PDB file of C-alpha atoms in Angstrom:
ATOM      1  CA  MET A   1      -5.244 -15.409  -6.028  1.00 45.00           C
ATOM      2  CA  ALA A   2      -4.262 -15.701  -2.808  1.00 46.00           C
ATOM      3  CA  ASP A   3      -6.198 -18.656  -1.893  1.00 59.00           C
ATOM      4  CA  VAL A   4      -5.356 -20.498  -5.214  1.00 67.00           C
ATOM      5  CA  ASP A   5      -3.699 -23.858  -4.695  1.00 73.00           C
ATOM      6  CA  LEU A   6      -0.630 -23.409  -6.501  1.00 80.00           C
ATOM      7  CA  SER A   7       1.452 -26.814  -5.719  1.00 89.00           C
ATOM      8  CA  LEU A   8       3.249 -28.549  -8.507  1.00 93.00           C
ATOM      9  CA  PRO A   9       0.931 -31.814  -8.274  1.00 94.00           C
ATOM     10  CA  THR A  10      -2.503 -29.522  -8.868  1.00 94.00           C
ATOM     11  CA  LEU A  11      -0.996 -27.632 -11.549  1.00 95.00           C
ATOM     12  CA  HIS A  12       0.772 -30.983 -13.193  1.00 96.00           C
ATOM     13  CA  SER A  13      -2.811 -32.243 -13.265  1.00 97.00           C
ATOM     14  CA  ASN A  14      -4.443 -29.347 -14.612  1.00 98.00           C
ATOM     15  CA  ILE A  15      -1.935 -29.062 -17.244  1.00 98.00           C
ATOM     16  CA  LEU A  16      -2.858 -32.951 -17.841  1.00 98.00           C
ATOM     17  CA  ALA A  17      -6.472 -32.279 -18.125  1.00 98.00           C
ATOM     18  CA  ALA A  18      -6.093 -28.893 -20.234  1.00 99.00           C
ATOM     19  CA  GLN A  19      -3.898 -31.079 -22.848  1.00 98.00           C
ATOM     20  CA  GLN A  20      -7.109 -33.482 -23.460  1.00 98.00           C
ATOM     21  CA  ARG A  21      -9.477 -30.159 -23.716  1.00 98.00           C
ATOM     22  CA  ILE A  22      -7.333 -28.642 -26.362  1.00 99.00           C
ATOM     23  CA  LYS A  23      -6.004 -31.619 -28.537  1.00 98.00           C
ATOM     24  CA  ARG A  24      -8.910 -31.362 -31.119  1.00 98.00           C
ATOM     25  CA  TYR A  25      -8.217 -27.469 -31.686  1.00 99.00           C
ATOM     26  CA  VAL A  26      -4.397 -26.928 -31.281  1.00 99.00           C
ATOM     27  CA  ARG A  27      -1.415 -28.346 -33.042  1.00 98.00           C
ATOM     28  CA  ARG A  28       0.994 -30.638 -31.640  1.00 99.00           C
ATOM     29  CA  THR A  29       4.354 -28.492 -32.705  1.00 99.00           C
ATOM     30  CA  PRO A  30       7.326 -30.300 -33.845  1.00 99.00           C
ATOM     31  CA  LEU A  31      10.372 -30.276 -31.490  1.00 99.00           C
ATOM     32  CA  GLU A  32      13.256 -29.580 -34.097  1.00 99.00           C
ATOM     33  CA  TYR A  33      16.717 -30.590 -33.540  1.00 99.00           C
ATOM     34  CA  SER A  34      19.083 -27.703 -34.815  1.00 99.00           C
ATOM     35  CA  PRO A  35      22.645 -28.620 -35.923  1.00 99.00           C
ATOM     36  CA  VAL A  36      24.090 -25.249 -36.018  1.00 99.00           C
ATOM     37  CA  LEU A  37      23.325 -24.484 -32.538  1.00 99.00           C
ATOM     38  CA  SER A  38      23.890 -27.565 -30.894  1.00 99.00           C
ATOM     39  CA  HIS A  39      27.335 -27.174 -32.852  1.00 99.00           C
ATOM     40  CA  GLN A  40      27.866 -23.794 -31.098  1.00 98.00           C
ATOM     41  CA  GLY A  41      27.098 -24.986 -28.094  1.00 98.00           C
ATOM     42  CA  GLN A  42      28.615 -28.317 -28.303  1.00 99.00           C
ATOM     43  CA  CYS A  43      25.318 -30.127 -26.988  1.00 99.00           C
ATOM     44  CA  ARG A  44      21.929 -30.856 -28.188  1.00 99.00           C
ATOM     45  CA  VAL A  45      19.476 -28.602 -29.123  1.00 99.00           C
ATOM     46  CA  TYR A  46      16.009 -28.565 -30.048  1.00 99.00           C
ATOM     47  CA  LEU A  47      13.456 -25.786 -30.988  1.00 99.00           C
ATOM     48  CA  LYS A  48       9.908 -26.629 -29.956  1.00 99.00           C
ATOM     49  CA  MET A  49       8.273 -24.766 -33.090  1.00 99.00           C
ATOM     50  CA  GLU A  50       5.342 -22.776 -31.723  1.00 99.00           C
ATOM     51  CA  ASN A  51       5.384 -20.368 -34.451  1.00 99.00           C
ATOM     52  CA  GLU A  52       3.529 -23.083 -36.355  1.00 99.00           C
ATOM     53  CA  GLN A  53       1.118 -23.021 -33.947  1.00 99.00           C
ATOM     54  CA  VAL A  54      -2.726 -21.710 -35.203  1.00 98.00           C
ATOM     55  CA  THR A  55      -2.739 -18.004 -35.097  1.00 95.00           C
ATOM     56  CA  GLY A  56       0.918 -17.964 -35.140  1.00 96.00           C
ATOM     57  CA  SER A  57       1.966 -18.591 -31.221  1.00 98.00           C
ATOM     58  CA  MET A  58       1.684 -20.684 -28.570  1.00 98.00           C
ATOM     59  CA  LYS A  59      -1.250 -18.536 -26.648  1.00 98.00           C
ATOM     60  CA  ALA A  60      -3.868 -20.472 -28.541  1.00 98.00           C
ATOM     61  CA  ARG A  61      -3.371 -23.198 -26.074  1.00 99.00           C
ATOM     62  CA  GLY A  62      -4.088 -20.919 -22.960  1.00 98.00           C
ATOM     63  CA  ALA A  63      -7.221 -19.064 -25.095  1.00 98.00           C
ATOM     64  CA  PHE A  64      -8.866 -22.334 -25.989  1.00 98.00           C
ATOM     65  CA  ASN A  65      -8.007 -24.125 -22.558  1.00 98.00           C
ATOM     66  CA  LYS A  66      -9.548 -21.162 -20.985  1.00 97.00           C
ATOM     67  CA  LEU A  67     -12.838 -21.195 -23.129  1.00 97.00           C
ATOM     68  CA  SER A  68     -13.564 -24.518 -23.245  1.00 97.00           C
ATOM     69  CA  LYS A  69     -13.131 -24.566 -19.189  1.00 97.00           C
ATOM     70  CA  LEU A  70     -15.845 -22.110 -18.825  1.00 95.00           C
ATOM     71  CA  LEU A  71     -18.259 -23.492 -21.279  1.00 95.00           C
ATOM     72  CA  GLU A  72     -17.963 -26.739 -19.119  1.00 95.00           C
ATOM     73  CA  GLU A  73     -18.610 -24.671 -16.259  1.00 94.00           C
ATOM     74  CA  ASP A  74     -21.201 -22.342 -17.694  1.00 90.00           C
ATOM     75  CA  PRO A  75     -22.617 -22.789 -21.236  1.00 89.00           C
ATOM     76  CA  ALA A  76     -24.035 -19.200 -20.861  1.00 86.00           C
ATOM     77  CA  VAL A  77     -20.442 -17.455 -21.239  1.00 85.00           C
ATOM     78  CA  LYS A  78     -21.437 -17.667 -25.025  1.00 84.00           C
ATOM     79  CA  GLU A  79     -23.943 -15.228 -25.042  1.00 81.00           C
ATOM     80  CA  GLN A  80     -22.630 -13.478 -21.901  1.00 83.00           C
ATOM     81  CA  GLY A  81     -19.329 -12.492 -23.461  1.00 87.00           C
ATOM     82  CA  PRO A  82     -16.086 -12.108 -21.877  1.00 93.00           C
ATOM     83  CA  ILE A  83     -13.586  -9.754 -22.318  1.00 94.00           C
ATOM     84  CA  THR A  84     -10.051  -9.923 -22.834  1.00 92.00           C
ATOM     85  CA  SER A  85      -6.821  -7.656 -23.350  1.00 90.00           C
ATOM     86  CA  SER A  86      -3.441  -8.116 -25.161  1.00 82.00           C
ATOM     87  CA  SER A  87      -0.718  -6.528 -27.143  1.00 68.00           C
ATOM     88  CA  GLY A  88      -1.535  -9.179 -30.449  1.00 82.00           C
ATOM     89  CA  ASN A  89      -1.059 -12.463 -29.575  1.00 91.00           C
ATOM     90  CA  HIS A  90      -3.136 -13.464 -27.200  1.00 91.00           C
ATOM     91  CA  ALA A  91      -5.900 -11.389 -28.828  1.00 89.00           C
ATOM     92  CA  LEU A  92      -5.413 -13.005 -31.892  1.00 91.00           C
ATOM     93  CA  ALA A  93      -5.699 -16.599 -29.951  1.00 95.00           C
ATOM     94  CA  CYS A  94      -8.961 -15.527 -28.331  1.00 94.00           C
ATOM     95  CA  THR A  95     -11.227 -14.034 -31.157  1.00 92.00           C
ATOM     96  CA  HIS A  96      -9.735 -17.817 -32.913  1.00 94.00           C
ATOM     97  CA  ALA A  97     -11.081 -19.319 -29.998  1.00 95.00           C
ATOM     98  CA  MET A  98     -14.040 -17.367 -29.731  1.00 93.00           C
ATOM     99  CA  GLN A  99     -15.036 -17.860 -33.250  1.00 92.00           C
ATOM    100  CA  THR A 100     -14.610 -21.807 -32.935  1.00 95.00           C
ATOM    101  CA  LEU A 101     -16.160 -22.152 -29.836  1.00 95.00           C
ATOM    102  CA  GLY A 102     -19.431 -19.791 -30.787  1.00 92.00           C
ATOM    103  CA  VAL A 103     -18.248 -17.360 -28.196  1.00 91.00           C
ATOM    104  CA  GLN A 104     -19.601 -13.991 -28.345  1.00 87.00           C
ATOM    105  CA  GLY A 105     -16.419 -11.197 -26.996  1.00 90.00           C
ATOM    106  CA  THR A 106     -14.763  -8.085 -26.996  1.00 91.00           C
ATOM    107  CA  ILE A 107     -10.953  -7.724 -27.278  1.00 91.00           C
ATOM    108  CA  PHE A 108      -8.914  -4.677 -25.581  1.00 92.00           C
ATOM    109  CA  ILE A 109      -5.932  -3.721 -27.370  1.00 87.00           C
ATOM    110  CA  PRO A 110      -3.170  -1.122 -26.935  1.00 86.00           C
ATOM    111  CA  GLU A 111      -3.015   1.879 -29.394  1.00 88.00           C
ATOM    112  CA  ASN A 112       0.317   1.478 -30.263  1.00 82.00           C
ATOM    113  CA  VAL A 113      -0.323  -2.450 -31.243  1.00 80.00           C
ATOM    114  CA  SER A 114       1.671  -3.664 -33.784  1.00 76.00           C
ATOM    115  CA  SER A 115       0.667  -3.154 -37.439  1.00 78.00           C
ATOM    116  CA  SER A 116       0.734  -6.966 -38.483  1.00 75.00           C
ATOM    117  CA  LYS A 117      -1.123  -7.964 -35.514  1.00 75.00           C
ATOM    118  CA  ASN A 118      -3.739  -5.171 -35.671  1.00 81.00           C
ATOM    119  CA  GLU A 119      -4.367  -6.136 -39.314  1.00 82.00           C
ATOM    120  CA  LYS A 120      -4.980  -9.733 -38.903  1.00 81.00           C
ATOM    121  CA  LEU A 121      -7.383  -8.457 -35.481  1.00 83.00           C
ATOM    122  CA  LYS A 122      -9.409  -6.721 -38.147  1.00 83.00           C
ATOM    123  CA  LEU A 123      -9.910  -9.363 -40.221  1.00 84.00           C
ATOM    124  CA  THR A 124     -11.889 -11.488 -37.197  1.00 80.00           C
ATOM    125  CA  GLY A 125     -14.610  -9.189 -37.337  1.00 76.00           C
ATOM    126  CA  VAL A 126     -14.524  -9.739 -33.414  1.00 80.00           C
ATOM    127  CA  SER A 127     -15.223  -6.034 -31.410  1.00 81.00           C
ATOM    128  CA  LEU A 128     -11.870  -4.395 -30.846  1.00 86.00           C
ATOM    129  CA  LEU A 129     -11.410  -1.676 -28.495  1.00 89.00           C
ATOM    130  CA  TYR A 130      -8.107   0.434 -28.171  1.00 91.00           C
ATOM    131  CA  HIS A 131      -6.483   2.070 -25.079  1.00 90.00           C
ATOM    132  CA  GLY A 132      -3.512   2.753 -23.587  1.00 86.00           C
ATOM    133  CA  MET A 133       0.017   2.992 -25.069  1.00 80.00           C
ATOM    134  CA  ASP A 134       0.822   0.174 -22.379  1.00 75.00           C
ATOM    135  CA  CYS A 135      -0.302  -3.570 -22.086  1.00 75.00           C
ATOM    136  CA  VAL A 136      -1.065  -2.824 -18.148  1.00 78.00           C
ATOM    137  CA  GLU A 137      -3.101   0.058 -18.814  1.00 84.00           C
ATOM    138  CA  THR A 138      -5.056  -2.107 -21.357  1.00 86.00           C
ATOM    139  CA  GLU A 139      -5.237  -4.882 -19.223  1.00 85.00           C
ATOM    140  CA  LYS A 140      -6.887  -2.560 -16.234  1.00 88.00           C
ATOM    141  CA  LYS A 141      -9.145  -1.288 -18.563  1.00 91.00           C
ATOM    142  CA  GLY A 142     -10.300  -4.683 -19.551  1.00 90.00           C
ATOM    143  CA  ARG A 143     -10.827  -6.371 -16.365  1.00 90.00           C
ATOM    144  CA  GLN A 144     -12.745  -3.068 -14.948  1.00 92.00           C
ATOM    145  CA  THR A 145     -15.300  -2.903 -17.903  1.00 93.00           C
ATOM    146  CA  ALA A 146     -15.155  -6.469 -17.231  1.00 91.00           C
ATOM    147  CA  LEU A 147     -16.127  -5.917 -13.527  1.00 91.00           C
ATOM    148  CA  ASP A 148     -18.550  -2.998 -14.975  1.00 92.00           C
ATOM    149  CA  LYS A 149     -20.867  -5.558 -17.119  1.00 91.00           C
ATOM    150  CA  GLY A 150     -20.291  -8.723 -15.117  1.00 89.00           C
ATOM    151  CA  ALA A 151     -18.820 -10.301 -17.457  1.00 91.00           C
ATOM    152  CA  THR A 152     -15.470 -13.065 -17.475  1.00 92.00           C
ATOM    153  CA  TYR A 153     -12.168 -11.319 -17.684  1.00 93.00           C
ATOM    154  CA  ILE A 154      -9.722 -13.444 -19.457  1.00 94.00           C
ATOM    155  CA  SER A 155      -5.924 -12.035 -18.387  1.00 92.00           C
ATOM    156  CA  PRO A 156      -3.346 -13.015 -21.420  1.00 91.00           C
ATOM    157  CA  TYR A 157      -1.223 -14.276 -18.269  1.00 94.00           C
ATOM    158  CA  ASN A 158      -2.578 -13.862 -14.677  1.00 94.00           C
ATOM    159  CA  ASP A 159      -4.892 -16.764 -15.054  1.00 96.00           C
ATOM    160  CA  LEU A 160      -4.350 -20.476 -14.028  1.00 97.00           C
ATOM    161  CA  ASP A 161      -6.408 -21.700 -16.906  1.00 98.00           C
ATOM    162  CA  VAL A 162      -4.263 -19.894 -19.238  1.00 98.00           C
ATOM    163  CA  ILE A 163      -1.001 -21.018 -17.710  1.00 98.00           C
ATOM    164  CA  ALA A 164      -2.301 -24.604 -17.832  1.00 98.00           C
ATOM    165  CA  GLY A 165      -2.873 -24.359 -21.346  1.00 99.00           C
ATOM    166  CA  GLN A 166       0.692 -23.225 -22.045  1.00 99.00           C
ATOM    167  CA  GLY A 167       2.064 -25.482 -19.621  1.00 99.00           C
ATOM    168  CA  THR A 168       0.944 -27.987 -22.158  1.00 99.00           C
ATOM    169  CA  ILE A 169       4.018 -27.238 -24.198  1.00 99.00           C
ATOM    170  CA  GLY A 170       6.341 -28.580 -21.490  1.00 99.00           C
ATOM    171  CA  ALA A 171       4.293 -31.689 -21.530  1.00 99.00           C
ATOM    172  CA  GLU A 172       4.995 -32.233 -25.237  1.00 99.00           C
ATOM    173  CA  ILE A 173       8.820 -31.033 -24.884  1.00 99.00           C
ATOM    174  CA  PHE A 174       8.728 -34.170 -21.978  1.00 98.00           C
ATOM    175  CA  GLU A 175       7.141 -36.542 -24.161  1.00 98.00           C
ATOM    176  CA  ASP A 176       9.430 -35.939 -27.063  1.00 99.00           C
ATOM    177  CA  LEU A 177      12.915 -35.320 -25.006  1.00 99.00           C
ATOM    178  CA  PRO A 178      12.593 -36.988 -21.372  1.00 98.00           C
ATOM    179  CA  ASP A 179      16.087 -36.164 -20.963  1.00 98.00           C
ATOM    180  CA  VAL A 180      16.090 -32.747 -21.288  1.00 99.00           C
ATOM    181  CA  ASP A 181      18.145 -30.546 -18.960  1.00 99.00           C
ATOM    182  CA  ALA A 182      17.561 -27.125 -20.219  1.00 99.00           C
ATOM    183  CA  VAL A 183      14.534 -24.781 -21.560  1.00 99.00           C
ATOM    184  CA  LEU A 184      15.118 -21.188 -22.594  1.00 99.00           C
ATOM    185  CA  ILE A 185      11.599 -19.559 -22.614  1.00 99.00           C
ATOM    186  CA  SER A 186      10.827 -15.804 -23.483  1.00 99.00           C
ATOM    187  CA  VAL A 187       9.449 -14.246 -20.699  1.00 98.00           C
ATOM    188  CA  GLY A 188       6.491 -11.048 -20.488  1.00 95.00           C
ATOM    189  CA  GLY A 189       4.003 -11.517 -18.426  1.00 94.00           C
ATOM    190  CA  GLY A 190       5.154 -14.989 -17.488  1.00 97.00           C
ATOM    191  CA  GLY A 191       2.256 -17.207 -18.098  1.00 97.00           C
ATOM    192  CA  LEU A 192       4.475 -18.951 -20.754  1.00 98.00           C
ATOM    193  CA  VAL A 193       7.175 -19.841 -18.488  1.00 98.00           C
ATOM    194  CA  SER A 194       4.898 -20.083 -15.454  1.00 98.00           C
ATOM    195  CA  GLY A 195       3.169 -23.095 -17.250  1.00 98.00           C
ATOM    196  CA  ILE A 196       6.036 -24.907 -18.592  1.00 99.00           C
ATOM    197  CA  ALA A 197       8.101 -24.515 -15.701  1.00 98.00           C
ATOM    198  CA  ALA A 198       5.082 -25.909 -13.514  1.00 97.00           C
ATOM    199  CA  PHE A 199       5.136 -28.767 -15.599  1.00 98.00           C
ATOM    200  CA  MET A 200       9.200 -29.781 -15.699  1.00 98.00           C
ATOM    201  CA  LYS A 201       9.852 -29.006 -11.741  1.00 98.00           C
ATOM    202  CA  HIS A 202       7.000 -31.527 -11.164  1.00 98.00           C
ATOM    203  CA  VAL A 203       8.326 -34.205 -13.498  1.00 98.00           C
ATOM    204  CA  LYS A 204      12.150 -33.312 -13.180  1.00 98.00           C
ATOM    205  CA  PRO A 205      12.961 -31.110 -10.922  1.00 97.00           C
ATOM    206  CA  GLU A 206      16.627 -30.437 -11.983  1.00 98.00           C
ATOM    207  CA  VAL A 207      15.382 -29.308 -15.236  1.00 99.00           C
ATOM    208  CA  ARG A 208      16.970 -25.497 -15.702  1.00 99.00           C
ATOM    209  CA  ILE A 209      14.227 -22.964 -16.171  1.00 99.00           C
ATOM    210  CA  ILE A 210      16.007 -20.134 -18.395  1.00 99.00           C
ATOM    211  CA  GLY A 211      14.178 -16.903 -18.223  1.00 99.00           C
ATOM    212  CA  CYS A 212      14.768 -14.616 -21.155  1.00 99.00           C
ATOM    213  CA  GLN A 213      13.904 -11.120 -21.527  1.00 98.00           C
ATOM    214  CA  PRO A 214      14.946  -8.272 -24.359  1.00 98.00           C
ATOM    215  CA  SER A 215      17.457  -5.900 -22.660  1.00 97.00           C
ATOM    216  CA  LEU A 216      15.169  -2.826 -23.186  1.00 96.00           C
ATOM    217  CA  SER A 217      12.304  -4.628 -21.495  1.00 94.00           C
ATOM    218  CA  LYS A 218      13.269  -6.367 -18.718  1.00 96.00           C
ATOM    219  CA  VAL A 219      10.429  -5.873 -16.246  1.00 95.00           C
ATOM    220  CA  MET A 220      10.004  -9.575 -14.756  1.00 97.00           C
ATOM    221  CA  PHE A 221      13.752  -9.901 -14.412  1.00 97.00           C
ATOM    222  CA  GLU A 222      13.778  -6.686 -12.376  1.00 96.00           C
ATOM    223  CA  CYS A 223      10.585  -7.188 -10.384  1.00 96.00           C
ATOM    224  CA  VAL A 224      11.933 -10.618  -9.247  1.00 97.00           C
ATOM    225  CA  LYS A 225      15.490  -9.132  -8.440  1.00 97.00           C
ATOM    226  CA  ALA A 226      13.634  -6.543  -6.268  1.00 96.00           C
ATOM    227  CA  GLY A 227      11.272  -9.481  -4.949  1.00 96.00           C
ATOM    228  CA  ARG A 228       8.151  -7.246  -5.911  1.00 96.00           C
ATOM    229  CA  ILE A 229       6.048  -6.140  -8.849  1.00 94.00           C
ATOM    230  CA  LEU A 230       7.722  -2.778  -9.798  1.00 92.00           C
ATOM    231  CA  PHE A 231       5.526  -0.392 -12.425  1.00 84.00           C
ATOM    232  CA  GLU A 232       8.863   0.146 -14.499  1.00 76.00           C
ATOM    233  CA  ASP A 233       8.645   1.566 -18.441  1.00 75.00           C
ATOM    234  CA  SER A 234       9.456  -0.799 -20.899  1.00 77.00           C
ATOM    235  CA  GLY A 235      11.356   0.138 -23.890  1.00 83.00           C
ATOM    236  CA  ASP A 236      10.716  -0.270 -27.206  1.00 89.00           C
ATOM    237  CA  THR A 237      11.652  -3.573 -28.592  1.00 95.00           C
ATOM    238  CA  LEU A 238      11.532  -6.017 -31.434  1.00 96.00           C
ATOM    239  CA  SER A 239      10.280  -8.326 -28.911  1.00 95.00           C
ATOM    240  CA  ASP A 240       6.583  -6.643 -28.572  1.00 90.00           C
ATOM    241  CA  GLY A 241       4.982  -9.855 -27.793  1.00 89.00           C
ATOM    242  CA  THR A 242       7.057  -9.770 -24.455  1.00 92.00           C
ATOM    243  CA  ALA A 243       6.803  -6.184 -23.611  1.00 88.00           C
ATOM    244  CA  GLY A 244       5.214  -4.314 -20.783  1.00 81.00           C
ATOM    245  CA  GLY A 245       4.363  -4.122 -17.258  1.00 82.00           C
ATOM    246  CA  ILE A 246       3.224  -6.453 -15.013  1.00 89.00           C
ATOM    247  CA  GLU A 247      -0.257  -6.435 -13.386  1.00 86.00           C
ATOM    248  CA  GLU A 248      -0.847  -5.843  -9.511  1.00 88.00           C
ATOM    249  CA  GLY A 249      -0.841  -9.214  -7.937  1.00 91.00           C
ATOM    250  CA  SER A 250      -0.077 -11.544 -10.849  1.00 93.00           C
ATOM    251  CA  VAL A 251       0.016 -14.898  -9.850  1.00 95.00           C
ATOM    252  CA  THR A 252       3.121 -15.213 -12.968  1.00 96.00           C
ATOM    253  CA  PHE A 253       5.391 -13.025 -10.395  1.00 96.00           C
ATOM    254  CA  GLU A 254       5.660 -15.923  -7.699  1.00 95.00           C
ATOM    255  CA  PHE A 255       6.329 -18.574 -10.073  1.00 96.00           C
ATOM    256  CA  CYS A 256       9.143 -16.663 -11.774  1.00 97.00           C
ATOM    257  CA  LYS A 257      10.357 -15.952  -8.747  1.00 96.00           C
ATOM    258  CA  LYS A 258      10.087 -19.534  -7.224  1.00 96.00           C
ATOM    259  CA  TYR A 259      10.882 -21.914 -10.798  1.00 97.00           C
ATOM    260  CA  ILE A 260      12.868 -19.495 -13.135  1.00 98.00           C
ATOM    261  CA  ASP A 261      16.877 -20.832 -12.416  1.00 98.00           C
ATOM    262  CA  GLU A 262      18.516 -18.418 -14.309  1.00 98.00           C
ATOM    263  CA  TRP A 263      17.978 -14.884 -16.575  1.00 99.00           C
ATOM    264  CA  ILE A 264      19.481 -14.103 -19.731  1.00 99.00           C
ATOM    265  CA  LEU A 265      19.090 -10.344 -21.380  1.00 99.00           C
ATOM    266  CA  VAL A 266      19.167  -9.822 -24.815  1.00 99.00           C
ATOM    267  CA  PRO A 267      20.357  -7.007 -26.955  1.00 98.00           C
ATOM    268  CA  GLU A 268      18.136  -6.175 -29.982  1.00 98.00           C
ATOM    269  CA  GLU A 269      21.031  -6.603 -32.375  1.00 98.00           C
ATOM    270  CA  GLN A 270      21.258 -10.385 -30.638  1.00 99.00           C
ATOM    271  CA  ILE A 271      17.106 -10.477 -31.204  1.00 99.00           C
ATOM    272  CA  GLU A 272      17.327  -9.193 -34.858  1.00 99.00           C
ATOM    273  CA  ARG A 273      20.129 -11.976 -35.551  1.00 99.00           C
ATOM    274  CA  ALA A 274      17.811 -14.832 -34.139  1.00 99.00           C
ATOM    275  CA  ILE A 275      15.607 -13.868 -36.557  1.00 99.00           C
ATOM    276  CA  TYR A 276      17.895 -14.153 -39.609  1.00 99.00           C
ATOM    277  CA  PHE A 277      19.489 -17.175 -38.069  1.00 99.00           C
ATOM    278  CA  MET A 278      15.785 -18.948 -37.996  1.00 99.00           C
ATOM    279  CA  MET A 279      15.198 -17.904 -41.931  1.00 99.00           C
ATOM    280  CA  GLU A 280      18.658 -18.831 -43.052  1.00 98.00           C
ATOM    281  CA  HIS A 281      19.098 -22.313 -41.225  1.00 98.00           C
ATOM    282  CA  HIS A 282      15.432 -23.293 -40.562  1.00 98.00           C
ATOM    283  CA  HIS A 283      13.565 -21.861 -43.176  1.00 98.00           C
ATOM    284  CA  ARG A 284      11.207 -20.355 -40.738  1.00 98.00           C
ATOM    285  CA  ILE A 285       9.547 -16.918 -39.856  1.00 98.00           C
ATOM    286  CA  VAL A 286       9.439 -16.184 -36.168  1.00 99.00           C
ATOM    287  CA  GLU A 287       8.786 -12.858 -34.338  1.00 98.00           C
ATOM    288  CA  GLY A 288      10.608 -11.078 -31.899  1.00 98.00           C
ATOM    289  CA  ALA A 289       9.772 -13.001 -28.511  1.00 98.00           C
ATOM    290  CA  ALA A 290      10.708 -16.075 -30.104  1.00 99.00           C
ATOM    291  CA  GLY A 291      14.092 -14.368 -31.192  1.00 99.00           C
ATOM    292  CA  THR A 292      14.586 -13.230 -27.822  1.00 99.00           C
ATOM    293  CA  ALA A 293      14.713 -17.048 -26.416  1.00 99.00           C
ATOM    294  CA  ILE A 294      16.927 -18.314 -29.688  1.00 99.00           C
ATOM    295  CA  GLY A 295      18.990 -15.192 -28.977  1.00 99.00           C
ATOM    296  CA  ALA A 296      19.958 -15.875 -25.505  1.00 99.00           C
ATOM    297  CA  PHE A 297      20.949 -19.493 -26.367  1.00 99.00           C
ATOM    298  CA  MET A 298      23.038 -17.642 -29.320  1.00 99.00           C
ATOM    299  CA  GLN A 299      24.291 -15.200 -26.745  1.00 98.00           C
ATOM    300  CA  GLU A 300      25.825 -17.469 -24.083  1.00 98.00           C
ATOM    301  CA  PRO A 301      25.898 -20.963 -25.615  1.00 99.00           C
ATOM    302  CA  GLU A 302      28.982 -22.250 -23.786  1.00 98.00           C
ATOM    303  CA  LYS A 303      26.522 -22.351 -20.516  1.00 98.00           C
ATOM    304  CA  PHE A 304      24.873 -25.440 -22.299  1.00 99.00           C
ATOM    305  CA  LYS A 305      27.708 -28.128 -23.230  1.00 98.00           C
ATOM    306  CA  ASP A 306      26.955 -31.597 -23.308  1.00 99.00           C
ATOM    307  CA  GLN A 307      23.416 -31.104 -22.627  1.00 99.00           C
ATOM    308  CA  ASN A 308      19.976 -31.300 -24.336  1.00 99.00           C
ATOM    309  CA  VAL A 309      18.401 -28.148 -24.477  1.00 99.00           C
ATOM    310  CA  ALA A 310      15.071 -26.956 -25.680  1.00 99.00           C
ATOM    311  CA  ILE A 311      14.271 -23.657 -26.790  1.00 99.00           C
ATOM    312  CA  ILE A 312      10.714 -22.339 -27.023  1.00 99.00           C
ATOM    313  CA  SER A 313      10.213 -20.507 -30.504  1.00 99.00           C
ATOM    314  CA  CYS A 314       7.153 -18.980 -29.310  1.00 98.00           C
ATOM    315  CA  GLY A 315       5.381 -17.013 -32.166  1.00 98.00           C
ATOM    316  CA  ALA A 316       5.616 -16.318 -35.745  1.00 97.00           C
ATOM    317  CA  ASN A 317       3.457 -12.673 -35.677  1.00 93.00           C
ATOM    318  CA  ILE A 318       6.052 -10.093 -37.056  1.00 94.00           C
ATOM    319  CA  SER A 319       5.447  -7.440 -39.579  1.00 91.00           C
ATOM    320  CA  MET A 320       6.910  -7.954 -43.214  1.00 94.00           C
ATOM    321  CA  ASP A 321       8.589  -4.125 -42.708  1.00 94.00           C
ATOM    322  CA  LYS A 322      10.386  -5.754 -39.508  1.00 96.00           C
ATOM    323  CA  ILE A 323      11.377  -8.857 -42.121  1.00 98.00           C
ATOM    324  CA  LYS A 324      12.764  -6.356 -44.491  1.00 98.00           C
ATOM    325  CA  MET A 325      14.365  -4.864 -42.191  1.00 98.00           C
ATOM    326  CA  ILE A 326      16.171  -8.048 -40.932  1.00 98.00           C
ATOM    327  CA  ILE A 327      17.335  -9.471 -44.184  1.00 98.00           C
ATOM    328  CA  ASN A 328      18.779  -6.370 -45.713  1.00 98.00           C
ATOM    329  CA  LYS A 329      20.880  -5.674 -42.731  1.00 97.00           C
ATOM    330  CA  TYR A 330      22.256  -9.183 -42.239  1.00 96.00           C
ATOM    331  CA  HIS A 331      22.023 -10.252 -45.635  1.00 93.00           C
TER     332      HIS A 331
END
């Protein structure tokens, strides 16, 4: 990644190209006004409903951009079989993209993948290999296997084409809300925040990018704080889509260090309350990673008074057991 052009004009151009490349495969999700959150913060809050995206999360954007671009450059990729690894959502996105584009591939997933995501993956018929109890272990295995076989490896976040795909969310937000002042984004490996921040900081540098992580799994926050990638243990969190460590040398670390203006760390109870809030007030099911960004706003609404705020509701892949637990606890 050291020799790759990370300039904002180049990334902006790549995101616009990705937008054209993937538009036939993904949904242009709504940016929905939230009266209750707006009242809480005395501001104007809009939810980017990526929970309504194909495969149930924003990951479809990056997967389709990466695979489509690979096929443009080398049609033989269809038979060679790319390899990827994921804690769930990226795997779901890649399997759907592979099936849609007629690509054979292999997915490495952690042994402790959530039950809801595991069941969905099994239904796809794509080759699944289980390895490790942490996403970094799984990613290392997937990358090494690809290297051994001479196959293409698709990182869930450490890939500029994947980042450009996720960045199309930023393009859509800016089309719908050009006066946006702040964007709250859940951060795991950093692909989503990197893409959105790259687009936003190019078109409107004063936009505040708020990185949101669970208090129990704040690896990227600690890495940025330390100024280097750390190999920290990740705690058990409802936000399983953002949990886990970061691959050594990940380009997303540089993006997060440079473009995240502020961090909000969110306790588990607040993530639960945010998920319940979405069911009660927006009649939507969202997963823990989405609850992290929404919960971050609910935790500190006073920071956004009189501003136009976008919150990325990044996914909806949550188990029925967790939904039942949250309803029983807060209803």
